CSV table of C-alpha atoms in Angstrom, one decimal:
chain,number,residue,atom,x,y,z
Y,1,UNK,CA,-125.8,-9.6,-16.3
Y,2,UNK,CA,-124.8,-6.4,-14.5
Y,3,UNK,CA,-126.9,-3.7,-12.8
Y,4,UNK,CA,-127.3,-1.7,-9.6
Y,5,UNK,CA,-126.4,-3.9,-6.7
Y,6,UNK,CA,-126.9,-3.2,-3.0
Y,7,UNK,CA,-124.4,-5.0,-0.7
Y,8,UNK,CA,-125.3,-5.1,3.0
Y,9,UNK,CA,-122.6,-5.5,5.6
Y,10,UNK,CA,-120.3,-3.9,3.0
Y,11,UNK,CA,-117.8,-2.7,5.6
Y,12,UNK,CA,-117.4,-6.2,7.1
Y,13,UNK,CA,-114.7,-8.8,6.6
Y,14,UNK,CA,-116.2,-10.3,3.5
Y,15,UNK,CA,-118.1,-7.3,2.3
Y,16,UNK,CA,-115.1,-5.1,1.5
Y,17,UNK,CA,-113.8,-7.7,-0.9
Y,18,UNK,CA,-117.2,-8.4,-2.5
Y,19,UNK,CA,-117.5,-4.7,-3.3
Y,20,UNK,CA,-114.3,-4.8,-5.2
Y,21,UNK,CA,-115.2,-8.0,-7.0
Y,22,UNK,CA,-118.5,-6.7,-8.1
Y,23,UNK,CA,-117.1,-3.4,-9.3
Y,24,UNK,CA,-114.3,-5.2,-11.2
Y,25,UNK,CA,-117.1,-7.1,-13.1
Y,26,UNK,CA,-118.8,-3.8,-14.1
Y,27,UNK,CA,-121.6,-3.6,-11.6
Y,28,UNK,CA,-122.8,-0.4,-10.1
Y,29,UNK,CA,-122.5,-1.0,-6.3
Y,30,UNK,CA,-124.1,0.6,-3.3
Y,31,UNK,CA,-122.3,-0.2,-0.1
Y,32,UNK,CA,-124.7,-0.3,2.9
Y,33,UNK,CA,-122.9,-0.2,6.3
Y,34,UNK,CA,-124.3,1.0,9.6
Y,35,UNK,CA,-120.9,2.0,10.8
Y,36,UNK,CA,-119.8,3.7,7.6
Y,37,UNK,CA,-119.0,7.0,9.3
Y,38,UNK,CA,-116.6,5.3,11.8
Y,39,UNK,CA,-114.6,3.4,9.1
Y,40,UNK,CA,-111.1,4.6,8.4
Y,41,UNK,CA,-110.3,6.4,5.2
Y,42,UNK,CA,-109.8,4.0,2.3
Y,43,UNK,CA,-111.9,1.3,4.0
Y,44,UNK,CA,-114.3,1.1,1.0
Y,45,UNK,CA,-113.5,0.7,-2.6
Y,46,UNK,CA,-113.7,4.3,-3.9
Y,47,UNK,CA,-115.8,3.3,-6.9
Y,48,UNK,CA,-118.7,2.2,-4.7
Y,49,UNK,CA,-121.5,4.5,-3.4
Y,50,UNK,CA,-121.4,4.3,0.4
Y,51,UNK,CA,-124.6,4.7,2.4
Y,52,UNK,CA,-124.6,4.8,6.2
Y,53,UNK,CA,-127.8,2.8,7.1
Y,54,UNK,CA,-128.8,0.1,9.5
Y,55,UNK,CA,-130.6,-2.2,7.1
Y,56,UNK,CA,-132.3,-4.2,9.9
Y,57,UNK,CA,-133.9,-1.1,11.5
Y,58,UNK,CA,-137.6,-1.7,10.9
Y,59,UNK,CA,-138.2,2.0,10.8
Y,60,UNK,CA,-136.0,2.5,7.7
Y,61,UNK,CA,-137.1,1.9,4.2
Y,62,UNK,CA,-133.8,0.9,2.7
Y,63,UNK,CA,-135.1,0.8,-0.9
Y,64,UNK,CA,-136.2,4.4,-0.6
Y,65,UNK,CA,-133.1,5.6,1.1
Y,66,UNK,CA,-130.8,4.0,-1.5
Y,67,UNK,CA,-132.9,5.0,-4.4
Y,68,UNK,CA,-133.7,1.7,-6.0
Y,69,UNK,CA,-131.6,-1.2,-7.2
Y,70,UNK,CA,-131.9,-4.5,-9.0
Y,71,UNK,CA,-130.1,-7.0,-6.7
Y,72,UNK,CA,-129.4,-7.3,-3.0
Y,73,UNK,CA,-126.4,-9.2,-1.8
Y,74,UNK,CA,-127.2,-9.6,1.9
Y,75,UNK,CA,-124.0,-10.2,3.9
Y,76,UNK,CA,-124.9,-8.3,7.1
Y,77,UNK,CA,-125.0,-10.6,10.1
Y,78,UNK,CA,-124.3,-9.9,13.8
Y,79,UNK,CA,-121.9,-12.0,15.8
Y,80,UNK,CA,-121.0,-14.3,12.9
Y,81,UNK,CA,-117.9,-15.6,14.6
Y,82,UNK,CA,-119.7,-16.4,17.9
Y,83,UNK,CA,-121.8,-19.4,17.1
Y,84,UNK,CA,-123.5,-19.5,20.4
Y,85,UNK,CA,-124.6,-15.9,20.5
Y,86,UNK,CA,-128.4,-15.4,21.2
Y,87,UNK,CA,-128.2,-12.5,18.6
Y,88,UNK,CA,-128.6,-15.0,15.8
Y,89,UNK,CA,-132.1,-16.0,16.8
Y,90,UNK,CA,-133.1,-12.6,18.2
Y,91,UNK,CA,-132.3,-10.9,14.9
Y,92,UNK,CA,-133.7,-13.6,12.6
Y,93,UNK,CA,-137.1,-11.9,12.0
Y,94,UNK,CA,-135.3,-8.6,11.2
Y,95,UNK,CA,-133.4,-10.3,8.3
Y,96,UNK,CA,-136.6,-11.8,7.0
Y,97,UNK,CA,-138.5,-8.5,7.3
Y,98,UNK,CA,-135.7,-6.6,5.5
Y,99,UNK,CA,-135.5,-9.0,2.5
Y,100,UNK,CA,-139.2,-9.5,2.0
Y,101,UNK,CA,-139.8,-5.7,2.2
Y,102,UNK,CA,-137.2,-5.2,-0.6
Y,103,UNK,CA,-139.1,-7.7,-2.8
Y,104,UNK,CA,-142.3,-5.8,-2.0
Y,105,UNK,CA,-140.6,-2.6,-3.1
Y,106,UNK,CA,-139.5,-4.1,-6.4
Y,107,UNK,CA,-136.2,-6.0,-6.0
Y,108,UNK,CA,-136.4,-9.2,-8.0
Y,109,UNK,CA,-133.0,-10.8,-7.2
Y,110,UNK,CA,-132.1,-11.7,-3.6
Y,111,UNK,CA,-128.7,-13.2,-2.7
Y,112,UNK,CA,-128.1,-14.4,0.9
Y,113,UNK,CA,-124.9,-15.5,2.5
Y,114,UNK,CA,-125.0,-19.0,4.1
Y,115,UNK,CA,-122.6,-21.2,6.0
Y,116,UNK,CA,-121.7,-24.9,6.1
Y,117,UNK,CA,-122.7,-24.7,9.7
Y,118,UNK,CA,-126.4,-24.9,8.5
Y,119,UNK,CA,-125.7,-28.5,7.6
Y,120,UNK,CA,-124.5,-29.7,11.0
Y,121,UNK,CA,-122.6,-33.0,11.2
Y,122,UNK,CA,-121.7,-34.3,7.8
Y,123,UNK,CA,-118.8,-36.3,6.6
Y,124,UNK,CA,-117.4,-36.0,3.1
Y,125,UNK,CA,-118.0,-33.9,0.0
Y,126,UNK,CA,-121.1,-31.8,0.7
Y,127,UNK,CA,-123.7,-31.4,-2.1
Y,128,UNK,CA,-126.1,-28.5,-2.1
Y,129,UNK,CA,-129.1,-30.7,-1.5
Y,130,UNK,CA,-127.7,-32.4,1.6
Y,131,UNK,CA,-130.2,-32.4,4.5
Y,132,UNK,CA,-129.6,-29.8,7.2
Y,133,UNK,CA,-129.4,-30.4,10.9
Y,134,UNK,CA,-127.6,-27.4,12.4
Y,135,UNK,CA,-126.0,-27.8,15.8
Y,136,UNK,CA,-125.3,-24.1,16.8
Y,137,UNK,CA,-127.5,-21.1,17.1
Y,138,UNK,CA,-125.6,-19.5,14.2
Y,139,UNK,CA,-126.4,-22.5,12.0
Y,140,UNK,CA,-130.0,-22.7,13.1
Y,141,UNK,CA,-130.7,-19.0,12.3
Y,142,UNK,CA,-129.0,-19.2,8.9
Y,143,UNK,CA,-130.8,-22.3,8.0
Y,144,UNK,CA,-134.1,-20.9,9.1
Y,145,UNK,CA,-133.6,-17.7,7.0
Y,146,UNK,CA,-132.7,-19.9,4.0
Y,147,UNK,CA,-135.8,-22.0,4.3
Y,148,UNK,CA,-138.1,-19.1,4.9
Y,149,UNK,CA,-136.7,-17.1,1.9
Y,150,UNK,CA,-136.8,-20.2,-0.3
Y,151,UNK,CA,-140.6,-20.5,0.3
Y,152,UNK,CA,-141.1,-16.8,-0.1
Y,153,UNK,CA,-139.2,-16.7,-3.4
Y,154,UNK,CA,-141.4,-19.5,-4.7
Y,155,UNK,CA,-144.5,-17.6,-3.9
Y,156,UNK,CA,-143.3,-14.3,-5.4
Y,157,UNK,CA,-141.3,-15.5,-8.4
Y,158,UNK,CA,-138.2,-13.7,-7.2
Y,159,UNK,CA,-134.7,-15.0,-8.0
Y,160,UNK,CA,-133.2,-16.4,-4.9
Y,161,UNK,CA,-129.6,-17.6,-4.3
Y,162,UNK,CA,-128.1,-18.9,-1.1
Y,163,UNK,CA,-124.3,-18.9,-1.2
Y,164,UNK,CA,-123.1,-21.5,1.3
Y,165,UNK,CA,-119.6,-20.6,2.4
Y,166,UNK,CA,-117.0,-22.8,4.0
Y,167,UNK,CA,-113.9,-21.8,6.0
Y,168,UNK,CA,-112.5,-18.4,5.1
Y,169,UNK,CA,-109.0,-17.0,5.7
Y,170,UNK,CA,-106.9,-14.1,4.4
Y,171,UNK,CA,-106.9,-10.4,5.3
Y,172,UNK,CA,-106.8,-11.7,8.8
Y,173,UNK,CA,-106.6,-8.3,10.6
Y,174,UNK,CA,-110.3,-7.8,9.8
Y,175,UNK,CA,-111.7,-11.2,10.9
Y,176,UNK,CA,-111.8,-13.2,14.1
Y,177,UNK,CA,-110.6,-16.5,12.9
Y,178,UNK,CA,-107.9,-18.7,14.4
Y,179,UNK,CA,-105.4,-17.0,12.1
Y,180,UNK,CA,-106.2,-13.7,13.6
Y,181,UNK,CA,-105.6,-14.9,17.1
Y,182,UNK,CA,-102.5,-16.7,16.1
Y,183,UNK,CA,-101.1,-13.5,14.5
Y,184,UNK,CA,-101.9,-11.6,17.7
Y,185,UNK,CA,-100.1,-14.2,19.8
Y,186,UNK,CA,-97.0,-14.0,17.6
Y,187,UNK,CA,-97.0,-10.2,17.8
Y,188,UNK,CA,-97.2,-10.4,21.6
Y,189,UNK,CA,-94.1,-12.6,21.6
Y,190,UNK,CA,-95.8,-15.8,22.8
Y,191,UNK,CA,-93.9,-19.0,22.0
Y,192,UNK,CA,-96.8,-21.4,22.0
Y,193,UNK,CA,-100.4,-21.3,20.9
Y,194,UNK,CA,-103.1,-23.6,22.5
Y,195,UNK,CA,-104.7,-25.6,19.8
Y,196,UNK,CA,-107.1,-28.5,19.2
Y,197,UNK,CA,-106.0,-31.9,17.8
Y,198,UNK,CA,-105.8,-30.2,14.4
Y,199,UNK,CA,-107.0,-33.4,12.7
Y,200,UNK,CA,-110.4,-32.1,11.4
Y,201,UNK,CA,-110.4,-31.5,7.7
Y,202,UNK,CA,-112.1,-28.4,6.3
Y,203,UNK,CA,-112.6,-26.6,3.0
Y,204,UNK,CA,-110.5,-23.4,3.2
Y,205,UNK,CA,-110.9,-20.5,0.8
Y,206,UNK,CA,-109.1,-17.2,0.7
Y,207,UNK,CA,-111.5,-14.3,1.2
Y,208,UNK,CA,-110.5,-12.7,-2.1
Y,209,UNK,CA,-111.4,-15.9,-3.9
Y,210,UNK,CA,-114.7,-16.2,-2.0
Y,211,UNK,CA,-115.6,-12.6,-3.0
Y,212,UNK,CA,-114.9,-13.5,-6.6
Y,213,UNK,CA,-117.3,-16.4,-6.4
Y,214,UNK,CA,-120.0,-14.3,-4.6
Y,215,UNK,CA,-119.7,-11.6,-7.3
Y,216,UNK,CA,-119.9,-14.1,-10.2
Y,217,UNK,CA,-122.9,-15.9,-8.7
Y,218,UNK,CA,-124.7,-12.7,-7.9
Y,219,UNK,CA,-124.4,-11.3,-11.4
Y,220,UNK,CA,-126.1,-14.3,-13.1
Y,221,UNK,CA,-129.5,-15.8,-12.6
Y,222,UNK,CA,-129.3,-19.1,-14.5
Y,223,UNK,CA,-128.0,-21.1,-11.5
Y,224,UNK,CA,-130.1,-20.4,-8.4
Y,225,UNK,CA,-131.0,-21.9,-5.0
Y,226,UNK,CA,-128.1,-23.1,-2.8
Y,227,UNK,CA,-124.7,-22.7,-4.3
Y,228,UNK,CA,-121.6,-23.9,-2.4
Y,229,UNK,CA,-118.7,-21.4,-2.3
Y,230,UNK,CA,-115.4,-23.0,-1.4
Y,231,UNK,CA,-112.2,-24.6,-2.8
Y,232,UNK,CA,-113.6,-28.1,-3.0
Y,233,UNK,CA,-110.4,-29.4,-1.3
Y,234,UNK,CA,-110.3,-30.9,2.2
Y,235,UNK,CA,-107.2,-29.8,4.3
Y,236,UNK,CA,-106.5,-30.8,7.9
Y,237,UNK,CA,-106.8,-27.7,10.2
Y,238,UNK,CA,-103.3,-28.4,11.7
Y,239,UNK,CA,-101.7,-28.5,8.2
Y,240,UNK,CA,-103.4,-25.3,7.2
Y,241,UNK,CA,-102.3,-23.5,10.4
Y,242,UNK,CA,-98.8,-24.8,10.2
Y,243,UNK,CA,-98.6,-23.6,6.6
Y,244,UNK,CA,-99.8,-20.2,7.7
Y,245,UNK,CA,-97.1,-20.1,10.4
Y,246,UNK,CA,-94.4,-21.0,7.8
Y,247,UNK,CA,-95.7,-18.5,5.2
Y,248,UNK,CA,-95.6,-15.7,7.6
Y,249,UNK,CA,-92.3,-16.6,9.2
Y,250,UNK,CA,-93.7,-17.0,12.7
Y,251,UNK,CA,-91.7,-18.7,15.4
Y,252,UNK,CA,-94.7,-19.7,17.5
Y,253,UNK,CA,-95.4,-23.4,18.1
Y,254,UNK,CA,-98.9,-25.1,18.2
Y,255,UNK,CA,-99.8,-26.7,21.5
Y,256,UNK,CA,-101.8,-29.6,20.1
Y,257,UNK,CA,-104.6,-31.0,22.3
Y,258,UNK,CA,-104.8,-28.0,24.6
Y,259,UNK,CA,-108.4,-27.5,23.6
Y,260,UNK,CA,-111.0,-30.2,22.7
Y,261,UNK,CA,-112.4,-30.3,19.2
Y,262,UNK,CA,-115.9,-28.9,18.9
Y,263,UNK,CA,-118.4,-31.7,19.2
Y,264,UNK,CA,-120.5,-30.4,16.2
Y,265,UNK,CA,-117.5,-30.3,13.8
Y,266,UNK,CA,-117.2,-33.1,11.3
Y,267,UNK,CA,-114.0,-35.2,10.9
Y,268,UNK,CA,-113.9,-34.0,7.3
Y,269,UNK,CA,-116.2,-31.8,5.2
Y,270,UNK,CA,-115.7,-30.0,2.0
Y,271,UNK,CA,-117.7,-28.4,-0.8
Y,272,UNK,CA,-119.1,-30.0,-3.9
Y,273,UNK,CA,-118.1,-27.1,-6.2
Y,274,UNK,CA,-119.8,-28.3,-9.4
Y,275,UNK,CA,-122.2,-25.5,-9.5
Y,276,UNK,CA,-119.9,-22.6,-8.6
Y,277,UNK,CA,-117.2,-24.0,-11.0
Y,278,UNK,CA,-119.8,-23.8,-13.8
Y,279,UNK,CA,-120.6,-20.2,-12.8
Y,280,UNK,CA,-116.9,-19.2,-12.7
Y,281,UNK,CA,-116.2,-20.8,-16.1
Y,282,UNK,CA,-119.1,-18.9,-17.6
Y,283,UNK,CA,-118.1,-15.6,-16.0
Y,284,UNK,CA,-114.6,-16.0,-17.5
Y,285,UNK,CA,-115.9,-16.4,-21.0
Y,286,UNK,CA,-115.8,-13.4,-23.4
Y,287,UNK,CA,-119.2,-11.8,-23.6
Y,288,UNK,CA,-119.6,-12.6,-27.3
Y,289,UNK,CA,-119.3,-16.3,-26.6
Y,290,UNK,CA,-121.9,-16.6,-23.9
């Protein structure tokens, strides 16, 4: 399945890679970004149609501005790296209004970007149907949007997918992860980097691989609902960061225990990737065998 796809937050950390992944799979892609005019040359894949628009502005009919499309991949989210920001709750109704308005306009396929932080405290391999109990404003807002859109999709017979992401790294100059701060500290000539215990185990996935999963999931409608997007492999945070230091030839040393571990982080959590693995296998098959 390919078609005209709107990607919101297309100029963001994940969005740039999703654009390319969708285009590589033959989709016609419209990149919506409220800061499009401020982006440097070459920021967007040149094959995409770029539209400067604030999709959460209640006074803007995005469907009319863009000119119609089949699928929306909604990545736009304010303050995603600041889990305690009030913006998550204050903008929640804007996200719901935007998505439901698109359905009213004729869009029949809605894809939302979720996070493992919706789940809250959980130990082990996380299935999609695990109960959610978010412990941060970020997680609460994401989970609320997922629940609301699930109910709305059932009432309107729209295809709805919620892609639950885990821990993302790569292309670190564009994000605000620990890898970004570590690189900045190395560039400043610092010899040590304050760190947590490093013992928590997470599911790490490169942003390019995540984008490929998002694109493949968004261009099919057989598997819907919550879809975990991750590597399916638990790795200790300390081991992942030490590997990053080695791979980049850094001389900086981690100062373990300088910061406490976040109380809402699980000792070990990783994705059950059964559903996304099936999607990726199907996407890799020649068209004539599907």
